[in-house]
XYZ file of C-alpha atoms in Angstrom:
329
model
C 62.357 -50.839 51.394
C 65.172 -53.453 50.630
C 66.049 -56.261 53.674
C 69.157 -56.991 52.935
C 72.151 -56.474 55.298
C 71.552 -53.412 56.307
C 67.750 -53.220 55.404
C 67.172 -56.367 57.822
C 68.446 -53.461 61.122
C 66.222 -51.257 60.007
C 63.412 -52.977 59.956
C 64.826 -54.281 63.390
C 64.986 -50.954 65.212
C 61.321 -49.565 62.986
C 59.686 -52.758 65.049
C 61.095 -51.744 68.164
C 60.593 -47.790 68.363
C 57.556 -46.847 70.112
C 56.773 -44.243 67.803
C 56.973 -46.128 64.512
C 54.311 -49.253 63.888
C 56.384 -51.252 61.233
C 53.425 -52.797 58.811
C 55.697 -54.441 56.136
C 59.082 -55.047 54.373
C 60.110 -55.166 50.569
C 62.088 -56.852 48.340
C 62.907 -57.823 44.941
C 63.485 -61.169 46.726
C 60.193 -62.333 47.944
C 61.714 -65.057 49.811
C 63.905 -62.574 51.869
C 61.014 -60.516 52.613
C 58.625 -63.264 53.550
C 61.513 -64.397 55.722
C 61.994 -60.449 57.428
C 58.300 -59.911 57.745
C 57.666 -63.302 59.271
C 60.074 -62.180 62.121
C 58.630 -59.063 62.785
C 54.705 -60.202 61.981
C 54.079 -58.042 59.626
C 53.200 -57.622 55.381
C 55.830 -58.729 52.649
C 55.880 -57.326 48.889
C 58.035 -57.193 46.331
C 56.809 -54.196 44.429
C 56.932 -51.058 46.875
C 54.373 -49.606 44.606
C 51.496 -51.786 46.902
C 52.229 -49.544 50.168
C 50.726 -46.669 48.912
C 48.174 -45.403 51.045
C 49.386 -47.624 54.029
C 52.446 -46.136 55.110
C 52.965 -42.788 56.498
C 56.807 -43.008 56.086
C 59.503 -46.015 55.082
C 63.057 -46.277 55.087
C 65.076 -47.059 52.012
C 67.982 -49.628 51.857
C 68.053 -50.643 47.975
C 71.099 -50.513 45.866
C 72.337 -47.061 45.476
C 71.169 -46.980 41.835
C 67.637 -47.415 43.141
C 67.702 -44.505 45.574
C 66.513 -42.111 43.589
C 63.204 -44.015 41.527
C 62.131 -45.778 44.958
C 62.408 -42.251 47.000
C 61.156 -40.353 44.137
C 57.710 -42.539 44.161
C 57.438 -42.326 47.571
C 57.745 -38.474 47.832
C 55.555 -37.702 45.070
C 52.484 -39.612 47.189
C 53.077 -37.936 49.925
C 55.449 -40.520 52.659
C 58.346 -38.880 54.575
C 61.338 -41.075 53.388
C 65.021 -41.985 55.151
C 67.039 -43.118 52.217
C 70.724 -44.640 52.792
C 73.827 -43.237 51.894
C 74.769 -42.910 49.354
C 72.011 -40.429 48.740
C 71.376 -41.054 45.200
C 73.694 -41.526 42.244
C 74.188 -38.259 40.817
C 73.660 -34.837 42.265
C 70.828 -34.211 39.889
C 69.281 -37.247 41.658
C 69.946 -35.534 44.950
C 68.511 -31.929 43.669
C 65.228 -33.317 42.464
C 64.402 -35.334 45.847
C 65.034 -32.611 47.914
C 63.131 -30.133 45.883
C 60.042 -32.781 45.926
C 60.256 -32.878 49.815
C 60.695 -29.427 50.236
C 57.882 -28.445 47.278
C 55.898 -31.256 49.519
C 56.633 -30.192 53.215
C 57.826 -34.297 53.889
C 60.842 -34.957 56.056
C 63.817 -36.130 54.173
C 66.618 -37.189 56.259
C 70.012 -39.368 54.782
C 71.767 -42.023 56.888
C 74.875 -40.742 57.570
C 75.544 -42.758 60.875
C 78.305 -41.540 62.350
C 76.324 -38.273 62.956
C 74.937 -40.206 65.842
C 77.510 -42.398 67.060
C 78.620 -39.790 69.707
C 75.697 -38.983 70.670
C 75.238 -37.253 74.210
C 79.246 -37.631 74.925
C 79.260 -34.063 74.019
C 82.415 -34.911 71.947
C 81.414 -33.117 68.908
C 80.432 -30.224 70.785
C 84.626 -29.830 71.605
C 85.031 -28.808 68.308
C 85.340 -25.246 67.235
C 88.200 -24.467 65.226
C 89.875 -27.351 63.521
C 92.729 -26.169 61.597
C 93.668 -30.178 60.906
C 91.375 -33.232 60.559
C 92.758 -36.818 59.831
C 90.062 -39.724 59.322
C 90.679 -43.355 59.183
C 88.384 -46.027 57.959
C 89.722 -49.353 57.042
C 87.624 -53.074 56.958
C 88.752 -56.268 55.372
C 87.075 -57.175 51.642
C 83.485 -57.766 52.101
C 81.238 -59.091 48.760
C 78.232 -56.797 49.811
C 78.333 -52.896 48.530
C 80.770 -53.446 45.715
C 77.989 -51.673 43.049
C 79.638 -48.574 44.331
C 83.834 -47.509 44.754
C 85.384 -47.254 48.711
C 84.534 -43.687 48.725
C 81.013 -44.063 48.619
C 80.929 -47.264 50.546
C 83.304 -46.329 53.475
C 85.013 -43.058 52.930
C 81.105 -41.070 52.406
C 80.665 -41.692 56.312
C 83.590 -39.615 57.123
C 83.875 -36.719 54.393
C 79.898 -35.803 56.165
C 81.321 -36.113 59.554
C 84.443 -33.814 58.136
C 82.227 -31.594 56.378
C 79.989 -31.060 59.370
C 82.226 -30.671 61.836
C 84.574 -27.684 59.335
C 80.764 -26.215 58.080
C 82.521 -23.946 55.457
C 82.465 -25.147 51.457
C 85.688 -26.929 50.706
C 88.302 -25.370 47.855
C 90.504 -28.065 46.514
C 90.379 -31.804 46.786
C 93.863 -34.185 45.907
C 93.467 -37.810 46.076
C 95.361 -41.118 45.183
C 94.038 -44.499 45.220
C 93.227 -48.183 43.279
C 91.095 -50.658 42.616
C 92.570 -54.229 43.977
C 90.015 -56.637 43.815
C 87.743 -54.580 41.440
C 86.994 -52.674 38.690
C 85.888 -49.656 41.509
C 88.274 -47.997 43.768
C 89.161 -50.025 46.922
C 91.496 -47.874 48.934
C 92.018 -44.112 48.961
C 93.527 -41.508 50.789
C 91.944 -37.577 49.598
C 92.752 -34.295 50.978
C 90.715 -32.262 51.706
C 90.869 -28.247 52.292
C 88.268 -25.786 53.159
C 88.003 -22.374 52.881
C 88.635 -21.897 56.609
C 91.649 -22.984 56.333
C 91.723 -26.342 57.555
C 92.972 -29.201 56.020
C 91.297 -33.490 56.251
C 93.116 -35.851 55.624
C 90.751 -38.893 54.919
C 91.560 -42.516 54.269
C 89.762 -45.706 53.502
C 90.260 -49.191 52.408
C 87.792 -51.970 52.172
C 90.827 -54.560 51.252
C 92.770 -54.272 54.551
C 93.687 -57.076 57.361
C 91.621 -55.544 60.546
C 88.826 -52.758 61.230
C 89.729 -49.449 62.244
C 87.696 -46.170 62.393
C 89.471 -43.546 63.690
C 89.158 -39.473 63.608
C 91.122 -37.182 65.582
C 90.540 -33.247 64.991
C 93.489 -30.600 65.752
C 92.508 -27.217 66.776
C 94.381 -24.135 68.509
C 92.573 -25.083 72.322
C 93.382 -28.581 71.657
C 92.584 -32.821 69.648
C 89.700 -34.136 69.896
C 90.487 -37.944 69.304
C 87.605 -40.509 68.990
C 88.017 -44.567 68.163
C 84.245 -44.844 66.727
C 84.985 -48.617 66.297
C 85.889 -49.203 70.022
C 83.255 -46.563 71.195
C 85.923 -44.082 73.124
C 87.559 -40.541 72.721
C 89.099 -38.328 74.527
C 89.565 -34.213 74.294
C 93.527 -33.441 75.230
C 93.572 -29.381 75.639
C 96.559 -27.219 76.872
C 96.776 -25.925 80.428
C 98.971 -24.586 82.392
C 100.726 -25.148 86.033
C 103.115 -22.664 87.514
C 103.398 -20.980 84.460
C 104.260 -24.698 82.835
C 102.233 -26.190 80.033
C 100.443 -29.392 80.499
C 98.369 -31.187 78.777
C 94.242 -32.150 80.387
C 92.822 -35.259 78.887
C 88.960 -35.427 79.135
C 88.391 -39.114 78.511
C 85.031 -40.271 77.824
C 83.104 -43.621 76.733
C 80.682 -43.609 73.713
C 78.802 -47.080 76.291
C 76.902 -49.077 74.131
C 74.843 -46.531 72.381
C 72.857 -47.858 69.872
C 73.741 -45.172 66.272
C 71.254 -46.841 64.219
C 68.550 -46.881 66.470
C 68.838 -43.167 67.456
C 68.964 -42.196 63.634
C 65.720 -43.932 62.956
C 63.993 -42.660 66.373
C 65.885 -39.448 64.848
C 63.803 -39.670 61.807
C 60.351 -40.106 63.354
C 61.112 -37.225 65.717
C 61.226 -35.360 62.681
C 58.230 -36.697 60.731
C 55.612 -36.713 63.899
C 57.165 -33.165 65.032
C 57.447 -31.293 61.275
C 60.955 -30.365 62.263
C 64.395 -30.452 60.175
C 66.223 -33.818 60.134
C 69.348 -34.042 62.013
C 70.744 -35.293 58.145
C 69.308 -33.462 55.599
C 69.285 -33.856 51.889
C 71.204 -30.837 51.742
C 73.607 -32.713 53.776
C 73.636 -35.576 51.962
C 74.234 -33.780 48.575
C 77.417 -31.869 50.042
C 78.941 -35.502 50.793
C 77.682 -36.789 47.214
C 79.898 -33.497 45.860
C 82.983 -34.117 47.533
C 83.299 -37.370 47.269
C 82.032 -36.281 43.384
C 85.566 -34.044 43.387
C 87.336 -36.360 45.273
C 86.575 -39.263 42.024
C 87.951 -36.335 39.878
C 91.194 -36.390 41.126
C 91.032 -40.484 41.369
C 90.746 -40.252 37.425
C 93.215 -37.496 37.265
C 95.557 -39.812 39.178
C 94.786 -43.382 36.884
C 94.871 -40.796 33.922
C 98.599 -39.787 35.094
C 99.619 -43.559 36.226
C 98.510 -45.789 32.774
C 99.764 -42.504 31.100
C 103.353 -43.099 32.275
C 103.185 -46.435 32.606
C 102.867 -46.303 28.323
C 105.760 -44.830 27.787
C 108.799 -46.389 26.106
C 110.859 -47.906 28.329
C 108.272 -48.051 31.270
C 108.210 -50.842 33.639
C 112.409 -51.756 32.775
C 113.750 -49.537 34.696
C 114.424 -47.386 31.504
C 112.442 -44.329 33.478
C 114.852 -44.780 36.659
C 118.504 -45.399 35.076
C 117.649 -41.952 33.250
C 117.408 -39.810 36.155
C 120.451 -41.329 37.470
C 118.406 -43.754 39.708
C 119.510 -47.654 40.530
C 116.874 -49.800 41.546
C 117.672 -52.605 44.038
C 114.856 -55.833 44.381
């Protein structure tokens, strides 16, 4: 459902998965879908509403705001649905789709894609007490997924890979940030802290000069580093020689594994099998909170700024020459 950018690779990896027979594409654009299902052989619409009764399952890829009605519909005639993060607008959205799949028995399962993108490195699996998490996503300004701010575009990917990899409810969320290009949020740094203990550190930017996805986890047996845009990572642990500490690096490649075609083949696993989704709703909804309480303190922080910026005698150095401050250009 939906061929744009994104939708186009699903409907890529759908007609190449042995388990899944891909039997049509749509789109509010019927020239986009004539053009998607002409690849792949297969039905164009542009009302969803005509697959009933001739899908078993789909895969949504809409505008966020659609999430909810298209996966709703779907649900409600019984079709196991993978819907794209965002998960839906608003956690009510996310409560009454996973109640409807669970009240239904239909696999629901969000597309978080990092989840997969170490698959079998056995990275992930290194983690077991992180006391300190820092995550960096940063891509230059791109015109497609500007109905929602950076933190739902960019930042959601990491606060579910943070979130999975603490597994304990978080306690307190600070975050700074602004809108450049925008009216919505284009670069933010939040932290984040759990009630483990541990502390993440997350960043993203959608207005910067290069790509970057890092995240590198700090626990008491060692960091678990991981470049998820250059597909590498390596554990560094503490040993020890003679009585001498050392460090062990465990380097390993993530290859050319293909993240978007395991989530799908992920997904049908699930459907065919009647087993839990590797990303549930439940999942899904925990990043929709926290990046709900991480927009909080974004409006907290605007609030603050324009508040002080008001003032008399803001922006003329007024603010500065009273505390005894000189500012130099």
């Amino acid at each position: 459902m939906g061929v744009g950018h994104f939708g186009r690779l699903h409907a890529e990896k759908l007609a190449a998965d042995e388990m899944s027979d891909l039997v049509a594409v749509a789109d509010v654009d019927a020239e986009r879908a004539r053009g998607v299902a002409a690849r792949h052989g297969v039905r164009a619409v542009t009302d969803h509403r005509e697959l009933v009764g001739a899908v078993d399952a789909v895969t949504i890829a809409v505008p966020t705001i659609a999430h909810h009605e298209v996966a709703r519909f779907f649900l409600e005639h019984g079709v196991h649905v993978l819907v794209e993060k965002p998960f839906a607008s608003t956690i009510a959205e996310a409560d009454d789709l996973i109640a409807l799949a669970r009240a239904r028995g239909l696999a629901l399962q969000v597309g978080h894609l990092e989840r997969f993108s170490c698959f079998g490195s056995g990275l992930f699996e290194k983690v077991t007490t992180p006391l300190y998490i820092e995550a960096l996503r940063i891509a230059p300004f791109r015109p497609r997924g500007l109905d929602v701010g950076v933190v739902h575009d960019l930042m959601i990917h990491d606060i579910d890979l943070v979130s999975y990899l603490v597994g304990a409810p978080i306690t307190s969320v600070d975050a700074v940030g602004a809108p450049v290009l925008g009216e919505r949020e284009d670069i933010v740094n939040a932290r984040i802290t759990f009630e483990t203990g541990c502390v993440a550190t997350v960043t993203a930017s959608r207005v910067a000069f290069k790509s970057e996805r890092r995240l590198r986890v700090f626990q008491p047996d060692g960091l678990l580093s991981i470049d998820l845009l250059n597909k590498r990572g390596a554990f560094i642990s503490k040993t020890y020689k003679d009585g001498t500490p050392h460090f062990d690096v465990e380097e390993r490649t993530l290859g050319e594994h293909d993240s978007l075609g395991s989530e799908i083949s992920s997904f049908l696993h699930a459907v065919a099998e009647g087993t839990e989704p590797v990303v549930t709703g439940e999942d899904g909804r925990e990043a929709m909170r926290i990046a709900d309480r991480i927009g909080e303190s974004l409006r907290r922080h605007f609030a603050l700024v324009q508040s002080r910026a008001l003032r008399p005698g803001a922006g003329t150095g007024g603010a500065a020459e009273d505390r005894g401050v000189r500012r130099r250009v």
